[in-house]
Amino acid sequence: MANTNKMIFAMVAGILYVVFGILKMLEGFGIETGLAESLLIPGDFFGGFCFVVIGAVFLYAVKELSAGVHMGVSYVYVGILMSLVFMAVYLLVMGADLLMFYAVKSEDYEGWRIIDSMRPGIYLGLLSLIGYFYWKDRFTTEMTKV
Amino acid sequence: MEKKKITIALAGNPNVGKTTLFNAITGARQHVGNWPGVTVEKKTGKRTYKDTEIEVVDLPGTYSLTAYSLDEVVARDYVVEEIPDVVVQIVDATNLERNLYLTTQLMELGSKVVIALNMWDLAESRGDKIDTRKMEDFLEIPVVKTVANRAEGIDALLEEVVREVDKGEHHEHEVSYGDDIEKKIIELEGIVGKDSALSGKYPVRWLSVKLLDGDENILEKIEGSSVATQVNSVLSTIKKDDYEAAMAEKRYETINTVLPQICVKCVNEVTFSDMIDRAVTNKYLGIPIFLAMMWAAFEVTFTVATPLMEFVDMFFGWLAGVVAQSITNPVLGSLLGDGIIAGVGSVMIFLPNILLLFLMISLLEDSGYMARAAFVMDKLMYKIGLNGGSFIPLLMGFGCNVPAIMATRTIEDEKERLVTILVNPFISCGARLPVYLMLAGAFFGRNAGTVIFGIYILGIIVAILSAKLIRGTVVKGKPSPFIMELPPYRLPTLKASAIHMWEKGSIYLKKAGTIILAGVVFVWLLSAIPAPGVDAAFASEEILGTEDSLIGVLGHIIEPLVAPLGFDWKVAVALVFGFIAKEIVIGSMGVLYGTGEDEDALAEILTAGAMTPLTALGLMVFTLLYVPCIACVGVVKKETGSWKWTLFMMVYGTALAWIAAFLIYRIGTAIGWGL
Amino acid sequence: MPHVLPLTMMPEGKEGKVVSINAGQGLKRRLVEMGFCEGSLVTVHRSERGALVVVVNGIKYALGKGLATKIMVSDC
């Protein structure tokens, strides 16, 4: 059943986003988690909160789907859309950093590398991108008609 | 034995799996060409089923057969003129209502129809239960379940097609249009039937129905016939628009009476919009989702704008350099350099910020999410005596309060509208942001973002409390009934959103070019005219922006008013000019501290002792709350139509600002913070 | 037996038929313009917040609770 796939997807994405969100919030408070460097997690309280929200949306999907509520897939779709929005946001931020480095040549950006702008929002977003293309029909046909 | 030859046509809405089914039936035996005379692709294929050779024609995908588009004309002409033995309509089982609309039209055409109920597995997994037996009974059309992408049900479909051809007799199932329309149909049938060329080629009832439907294509056909004048005289007695709508309604009515009986749950068609709504209006997740979306919008606005602001900054730096080099007249040079370029430049630098914020708001509006935000916030709005309808105008205030106040026109209840207007200026507009950015950047370093965010929150809190206060005292009343359409979601296009951004953002640009320009020139003039009794030349270096200029005199007059807040005379002057436009606060501080449009230099001077973090915070809060800019006051007067309320807003805000800044300064000093 | 009840009492996902609108002339006319006529079918999508989400004639509306209590429907 397609729903089992969606449930597993939502479970994985939900846990990832909640965990990363909490890590971001902790780092934002200045609590060293030790994972910041290896996972490229910036300290950012509000950004972390947003991640927890996305994770919660995915986990809500798991809750409804496991209870046999078919409409629970809505939460999977919305979770995917939201994580894609955030992926776009972080990619734009990366673009802004690129401009600051190459065009503005700002002093603050000395020694900047593209990896410095790599954020969990981008690589976690890849997961949702896969989900998006896997369930593409639902997104494209429904969003364009009406 | 001689093989029998039949022709079938595949009809259906777009995206119902028509092409997939066509491929599943014909396999590789296809021929792709064009329909005669037009560029619409025509696909035909062959298939031998048992002892019948079947020619399959794939018609263009259409929603109806009203001849609004070329595709529809092609499909219809084929069905009417070539008369295929059977028309197979592919019906999307997940969207019966809309698909059956085409079915009713095919039935009216008098074709032999077989329905391929495609994607029924999807419908079933969604929880719909479709009774195909009942469907056959009601429609008097054979129905076969298919899953085209897995090639399921193809043989059963062909079996049914062959049987239908052999059946010979044929039911004409008609949509009944009600007495009034039926009378006209019969009248027209009588007339059209007299022309044998027409009635030999087309079903007479169908022609009459289409004529009443206002079908251009059929009207043309009638025009050249022998009955043209008679038909036109009948048509001239009716109101065409009314008939068109009424007839479409009747068709849907027919469908809707049948639908509940053949399908359980299909009536409440679940669209993708419904699915999104299910999540974003969730009891627990609705508000967090809204906050997350807002955060995303603000993150883009502030971070992405940084390099763009650097570009604007570079441009004005270059311009200032050019002016300094080419203009030798000291007075003119000072006016251009210290006055206009410094003033306008310090304002224009925030253009990327403001445009991006408007772009984000436009994207949220165009996607359809904004209406949901209003729904989600309705409960909170209700608590402060307003309703969800007031929410969007308040949110727009983050861009600019002027269009936001104009947007309150959608609020019907006069009292609610008044309150929404009165508290709108507390929502921190884009023009106040430059002040926060400069001050917070200079005094709070890494925490600048948090401080600015806090100022925005403070604005929201003040707006909420003020609304509650005003609603409970001077503008009493219960919240009015709230009703708002939630349009279907659509993917916003960058182009449309950019246009909307421009509509709102150009107000800002216009302001920069007119009011702000005039304002900074005025500030410069005042700072360049020597104070009475001072012996210095107009616009000379030693008096520009000092206490020896006219502006210094003015500043000292009003300084006592703001001295309890820890502000000096330069800040006092800057705040007075902030009434012209809030951005000018920074621009005129640049002029007064003699740093021009160089913000880093201004920040340096301020942190070096001209201000403390405490007074900086006080100034930010004061800027947030005190009397809004002149453009905003103007629009409040225009929209409320009352000087009384306009004055009330100005006095209330300024009093609040004074008290807040006073408390910050006094309490802060008392606990020894920020000295 | 169909029950007649205010729209706010309808469970989510249920469809009902509008029986009467107990509102003043102005409000009633406005509701009728938006498709809430006597006899039209209303589906409740959400009712757990301060406001309801309902669908009438394929158009989705956010509807305040106060207003929703004035619309009487029969469940079918």
PDB file of N, CA, C and O in Angstrom, chain A residues 17-59:
ATOM      1  N   TYR A  17      13.661  15.993  11.392  1.00  0.00           N
ATOM      2  CA  TYR A  17      13.427  17.431  11.554  1.00  0.00           C
ATOM      3  C   TYR A  17      13.301  17.832  13.015  1.00  0.00           C
ATOM      4  O   TYR A  17      13.807  18.871  13.429  1.00  0.00           O
ATOM      5  N   VAL A  18      12.643  16.998  13.794  1.00  0.00           N
ATOM      6  CA  VAL A  18      12.512  17.344  15.218  1.00  0.00           C
ATOM      7  C   VAL A  18      13.890  17.347  15.884  1.00  0.00           C
ATOM      8  O   VAL A  18      14.244  18.281  16.602  1.00  0.00           O
ATOM      9  N   VAL A  19      14.696  16.305  15.604  1.00  0.00           N
ATOM     10  CA  VAL A  19      16.016  16.214  16.242  1.00  0.00           C
ATOM     11  C   VAL A  19      16.891  17.399  15.828  1.00  0.00           C
ATOM     12  O   VAL A  19      17.485  18.081  16.666  1.00  0.00           O
ATOM     13  N   PHE A  20      16.935  17.661  14.535  1.00  0.00           N
ATOM     14  CA  PHE A  20      17.758  18.782  14.072  1.00  0.00           C
ATOM     15  C   PHE A  20      17.239  20.105  14.622  1.00  0.00           C
ATOM     16  O   PHE A  20      18.012  21.001  14.943  1.00  0.00           O
ATOM     17  N   GLY A  21      15.933  20.224  14.699  1.00  0.00           N
ATOM     18  CA  GLY A  21      15.351  21.450  15.234  1.00  0.00           C
ATOM     19  C   GLY A  21      15.764  21.668  16.676  1.00  0.00           C
ATOM     20  O   GLY A  21      16.159  22.770  17.054  1.00  0.00           O
ATOM     21  N   ILE A  22      15.701  20.594  17.466  1.00  0.00           N
ATOM     22  CA  ILE A  22      16.076  20.720  18.874  1.00  0.00           C
ATOM     23  C   ILE A  22      17.558  21.076  18.988  1.00  0.00           C
ATOM     24  O   ILE A  22      17.947  21.938  19.783  1.00  0.00           O
ATOM     25  N   LEU A  23      18.399  20.420  18.156  1.00  0.00           N
ATOM     26  CA  LEU A  23      19.832  20.732  18.186  1.00  0.00           C
ATOM     27  C   LEU A  23      20.060  22.210  17.868  1.00  0.00           C
ATOM     28  O   LEU A  23      20.837  22.886  18.534  1.00  0.00           O
ATOM     29  N   LYS A  24      19.348  22.709  16.844  1.00  0.00           N
ATOM     30  CA  LYS A  24      19.495  24.120  16.472  1.00  0.00           C
ATOM     31  C   LYS A  24      19.105  25.034  17.626  1.00  0.00           C
ATOM     32  O   LYS A  24      19.765  26.039  17.897  1.00  0.00           O
ATOM     33  N   MET A  25      18.010  24.676  18.286  1.00  0.00           N
ATOM     34  CA  MET A  25      17.541  25.514  19.392  1.00  0.00           C
ATOM     35  C   MET A  25      18.551  25.496  20.534  1.00  0.00           C
ATOM     36  O   MET A  25      18.850  26.533  21.125  1.00  0.00           O
ATOM     37  N   LEU A  26      19.083  24.303  20.832  1.00  0.00           N
ATOM     38  CA  LEU A  26      20.065  24.201  21.911  1.00  0.00           C
ATOM     39  C   LEU A  26      21.293  25.041  21.585  1.00  0.00           C
ATOM     40  O   LEU A  26      21.770  25.808  22.421  1.00  0.00           O
ATOM     41  N   GLU A  27      21.779  24.905  20.351  1.00  0.00           N
ATOM     42  CA  GLU A  27      22.938  25.694  19.944  1.00  0.00           C
ATOM     43  C   GLU A  27      22.615  27.186  20.020  1.00  0.00           C
ATOM     44  O   GLU A  27      23.472  28.002  20.339  1.00  0.00           O
ATOM     45  N   GLY A  28      21.371  27.511  19.720  1.00  0.00           N
ATOM     46  CA  GLY A  28      20.949  28.907  19.773  1.00  0.00           C
ATOM     47  C   GLY A  28      21.029  29.458  21.186  1.00  0.00           C
ATOM     48  O   GLY A  28      21.315  30.629  21.395  1.00  0.00           O
ATOM     49  N   PHE A  29      20.798  28.586  22.159  1.00  0.00           N
ATOM     50  CA  PHE A  29      20.898  29.001  23.557  1.00  0.00           C
ATOM     51  C   PHE A  29      22.353  29.036  24.019  1.00  0.00           C
ATOM     52  O   PHE A  29      22.649  29.407  25.146  1.00  0.00           O
ATOM     53  N   GLY A  30      23.247  28.574  23.127  1.00  0.00           N
ATOM     54  CA  GLY A  30      24.652  28.562  23.485  1.00  0.00           C
ATOM     55  C   GLY A  30      25.066  27.268  24.166  1.00  0.00           C
ATOM     56  O   GLY A  30      26.130  27.174  24.749  1.00  0.00           O
ATOM     57  N   ILE A  31      24.209  26.249  24.101  1.00  0.00           N
ATOM     58  CA  ILE A  31      24.574  24.963  24.690  1.00  0.00           C
ATOM     59  C   ILE A  31      25.311  24.145  23.625  1.00  0.00           C
ATOM     60  O   ILE A  31      24.793  23.901  22.543  1.00  0.00           O
ATOM     61  N   GLU A  32      26.539  23.760  23.943  1.00  0.00           N
ATOM     62  CA  GLU A  32      27.330  23.001  22.970  1.00  0.00           C
ATOM     63  C   GLU A  32      26.820  21.569  22.894  1.00  0.00           C
ATOM     64  O   GLU A  32      26.799  20.861  23.885  1.00  0.00           O
ATOM     65  N   THR A  33      26.384  21.160  21.720  1.00  0.00           N
ATOM     66  CA  THR A  33      25.918  19.784  21.578  1.00  0.00           C
ATOM     67  C   THR A  33      27.028  18.897  21.029  1.00  0.00           C
ATOM     68  O   THR A  33      26.916  17.691  21.028  1.00  0.00           O
ATOM     69  N   GLY A  34      28.088  19.539  20.522  1.00  0.00           N
ATOM     70  CA  GLY A  34      29.191  18.765  19.977  1.00  0.00           C
ATOM     71  C   GLY A  34      28.934  18.278  18.559  1.00  0.00           C
ATOM     72  O   GLY A  34      29.799  17.741  17.901  1.00  0.00           O
ATOM     73  N   LEU A  35      27.695  18.463  18.085  1.00  0.00           N
ATOM     74  CA  LEU A  35      27.341  17.983  16.749  1.00  0.00           C
ATOM     75  C   LEU A  35      27.326  19.117  15.737  1.00  0.00           C
ATOM     76  O   LEU A  35      27.205  18.903  14.547  1.00  0.00           O
ATOM     77  N   ALA A  36      27.435  20.332  16.250  1.00  0.00           N
ATOM     78  CA  ALA A  36      27.254  21.494  15.400  1.00  0.00           C
ATOM     79  C   ALA A  36      28.202  21.466  14.209  1.00  0.00           C
ATOM     80  O   ALA A  36      27.795  21.672  13.067  1.00  0.00           O
ATOM     81  N   GLU A  37      29.460  21.154  14.495  1.00  0.00           N
ATOM     82  CA  GLU A  37      30.442  21.252  13.424  1.00  0.00           C
ATOM     83  C   GLU A  37      30.259  20.167  12.379  1.00  0.00           C
ATOM     84  O   GLU A  37      30.214  20.446  11.187  1.00  0.00           O
ATOM     85  N   SER A  38      30.128  18.933  12.845  1.00  0.00           N
ATOM     86  CA  SER A  38      30.061  17.839  11.881  1.00  0.00           C
ATOM     87  C   SER A  38      28.772  17.858  11.076  1.00  0.00           C
ATOM     88  O   SER A  38      28.736  17.469   9.922  1.00  0.00           O
ATOM     89  N   LEU A  39      27.685  18.323  11.661  1.00  0.00           N
ATOM     90  CA  LEU A  39      26.403  18.320  10.946  1.00  0.00           C
ATOM     91  C   LEU A  39      26.056  19.692  10.382  1.00  0.00           C
ATOM     92  O   LEU A  39      24.987  19.884   9.824  1.00  0.00           O
ATOM     93  N   LEU A  40      26.986  20.647  10.538  1.00  0.00           N
ATOM     94  CA  LEU A  40      26.792  21.993   9.990  1.00  0.00           C
ATOM     95  C   LEU A  40      25.543  22.671  10.559  1.00  0.00           C
ATOM     96  O   LEU A  40      24.785  23.319   9.853  1.00  0.00           O
ATOM     97  N   ILE A  41      25.301  22.447  11.849  1.00  0.00           N
ATOM     98  CA  ILE A  41      24.105  23.023  12.460  1.00  0.00           C
ATOM     99  C   ILE A  41      24.432  24.399  13.045  1.00  0.00           C
ATOM    100  O   ILE A  41      25.301  24.512  13.897  1.00  0.00           O
ATOM    101  N   PRO A  42      23.767  25.434  12.573  1.00  0.00           N
ATOM    102  CA  PRO A  42      24.005  26.750  13.158  1.00  0.00           C
ATOM    103  C   PRO A  42      23.160  26.926  14.403  1.00  0.00           C
ATOM    104  O   PRO A  42      22.108  26.291  14.545  1.00  0.00           O
ATOM    105  N   GLY A  43      23.622  27.748  15.331  1.00  0.00           N
ATOM    106  CA  GLY A  43      22.793  28.059  16.487  1.00  0.00           C
ATOM    107  C   GLY A  43      21.724  29.048  16.065  1.00  0.00           C
ATOM    108  O   GLY A  43      22.019  30.127  15.590  1.00  0.00           O
ATOM    109  N   ASP A  44      20.485  28.671  16.174  1.00  0.00           N
ATOM    110  CA  ASP A  44      19.423  29.529  15.651  1.00  0.00           C
ATOM    111  C   ASP A  44      18.118  29.089  16.295  1.00  0.00           C
ATOM    112  O   ASP A  44      17.518  28.097  15.896  1.00  0.00           O
ATOM    113  N   PHE A  45      17.713  29.824  17.314  1.00  0.00           N
ATOM    114  CA  PHE A  45      16.555  29.388  18.102  1.00  0.00           C
ATOM    115  C   PHE A  45      15.276  29.326  17.261  1.00  0.00           C
ATOM    116  O   PHE A  45      14.592  28.314  17.203  1.00  0.00           O
ATOM    117  N   PHE A  46      14.966  30.425  16.569  1.00  0.00           N
ATOM    118  CA  PHE A  46      13.703  30.460  15.823  1.00  0.00           C
ATOM    119  C   PHE A  46      13.721  29.500  14.641  1.00  0.00           C
ATOM    120  O   PHE A  46      12.730  28.831  14.351  1.00  0.00           O
ATOM    121  N   GLY A  47      14.880  29.436  13.968  1.00  0.00           N
ATOM    122  CA  GLY A  47      15.014  28.477  12.871  1.00  0.00           C
ATOM    123  C   GLY A  47      14.800  27.062  13.378  1.00  0.00           C
ATOM    124  O   GLY A  47      14.152  26.237  12.726  1.00  0.00           O
ATOM    125  N   GLY A  48      15.321  26.770  14.559  1.00  0.00           N
ATOM    126  CA  GLY A  48      15.149  25.451  15.146  1.00  0.00           C
ATOM    127  C   GLY A  48      13.693  25.169  15.459  1.00  0.00           C
ATOM    128  O   GLY A  48      13.187  24.078  15.201  1.00  0.00           O
ATOM    129  N   PHE A  49      13.016  26.190  15.947  1.00  0.00           N
ATOM    130  CA  PHE A  49      11.579  26.050  16.229  1.00  0.00           C
ATOM    131  C   PHE A  49      10.830  25.662  14.960  1.00  0.00           C
ATOM    132  O   PHE A  49       9.967  24.778  14.968  1.00  0.00           O
ATOM    133  N   CYS A  50      11.172  26.321  13.847  1.00  0.00           N
ATOM    134  CA  CYS A  50      10.508  26.021  12.581  1.00  0.00           C
ATOM    135  C   CYS A  50      10.724  24.560  12.189  1.00  0.00           C
ATOM    136  O   CYS A  50       9.812  23.889  11.699  1.00  0.00           O
ATOM    137  N   PHE A  51      11.943  24.077  12.409  1.00  0.00           N
ATOM    138  CA  PHE A  51      12.229  22.673  12.093  1.00  0.00           C
ATOM    139  C   PHE A  51      11.373  21.737  12.938  1.00  0.00           C
ATOM    140  O   PHE A  51      10.876  20.736  12.456  1.00  0.00           O
ATOM    141  N   VAL A  52      11.236  22.079  14.206  1.00  0.00           N
ATOM    142  CA  VAL A  52      10.412  21.240  15.082  1.00  0.00           C
ATOM    143  C   VAL A  52       8.971  21.226  14.562  1.00  0.00           C
ATOM    144  O   VAL A  52       8.309  20.188  14.556  1.00  0.00           O
ATOM    145  N   VAL A  53       8.502  22.379  14.074  1.00  0.00           N
ATOM    146  CA  VAL A  53       7.135  22.440  13.530  1.00  0.00           C
ATOM    147  C   VAL A  53       7.010  21.507  12.330  1.00  0.00           C
ATOM    148  O   VAL A  53       6.066  20.716  12.227  1.00  0.00           O
ATOM    149  N   ILE A  54       7.990  21.574  11.419  1.00  0.00           N
ATOM    150  CA  ILE A  54       7.937  20.707  10.239  1.00  0.00           C
ATOM    151  C   ILE A  54       7.928  19.241  10.680  1.00  0.00           C
ATOM    152  O   ILE A  54       7.130  18.432  10.200  1.00  0.00           O
ATOM    153  N   GLY A  55       8.819  18.920  11.620  1.00  0.00           N
ATOM    154  CA  GLY A  55       8.868  17.551  12.122  1.00  0.00           C
ATOM    155  C   GLY A  55       7.533  17.136  12.721  1.00  0.00           C
ATOM    156  O   GLY A  55       7.050  16.030  12.481  1.00  0.00           O
ATOM    157  N   ALA A  56       6.926  18.048  13.464  1.00  0.00           N
ATOM    158  CA  ALA A  56       5.641  17.743  14.104  1.00  0.00           C
ATOM    159  C   ALA A  56       4.563  17.467  13.058  1.00  0.00           C
ATOM    160  O   ALA A  56       3.724  16.583  13.236  1.00  0.00           O
ATOM    161  N   VAL A  57       4.607  18.218  11.952  1.00  0.00           N
ATOM    162  CA  VAL A  57       3.626  17.984  10.884  1.00  0.00           C
ATOM    163  C   VAL A  57       3.787  16.568  10.347  1.00  0.00           C
ATOM    164  O   VAL A  57       2.809  15.821  10.179  1.00  0.00           O
ATOM    165  N   PHE A  58       5.038  16.162  10.098  1.00  0.00           N
ATOM    166  CA  PHE A  58       5.283  14.796   9.605  1.00  0.00           C
ATOM    167  C   PHE A  58       4.808  13.759  10.619  1.00  0.00           C
ATOM    168  O   PHE A  58       4.170  12.770  10.267  1.00  0.00           O
ATOM    169  N   LEU A  59       5.134  13.989  11.891  1.00  0.00           N
ATOM    170  CA  LEU A  59       4.772  13.000  12.902  1.00  0.00           C
ATOM    171  C   LEU A  59       3.257  12.922  13.077  1.00  0.00           C
ATOM    172  O   LEU A  59       2.710  11.860  13.365  1.00  0.00           O
TER     173      LEU A  59
END
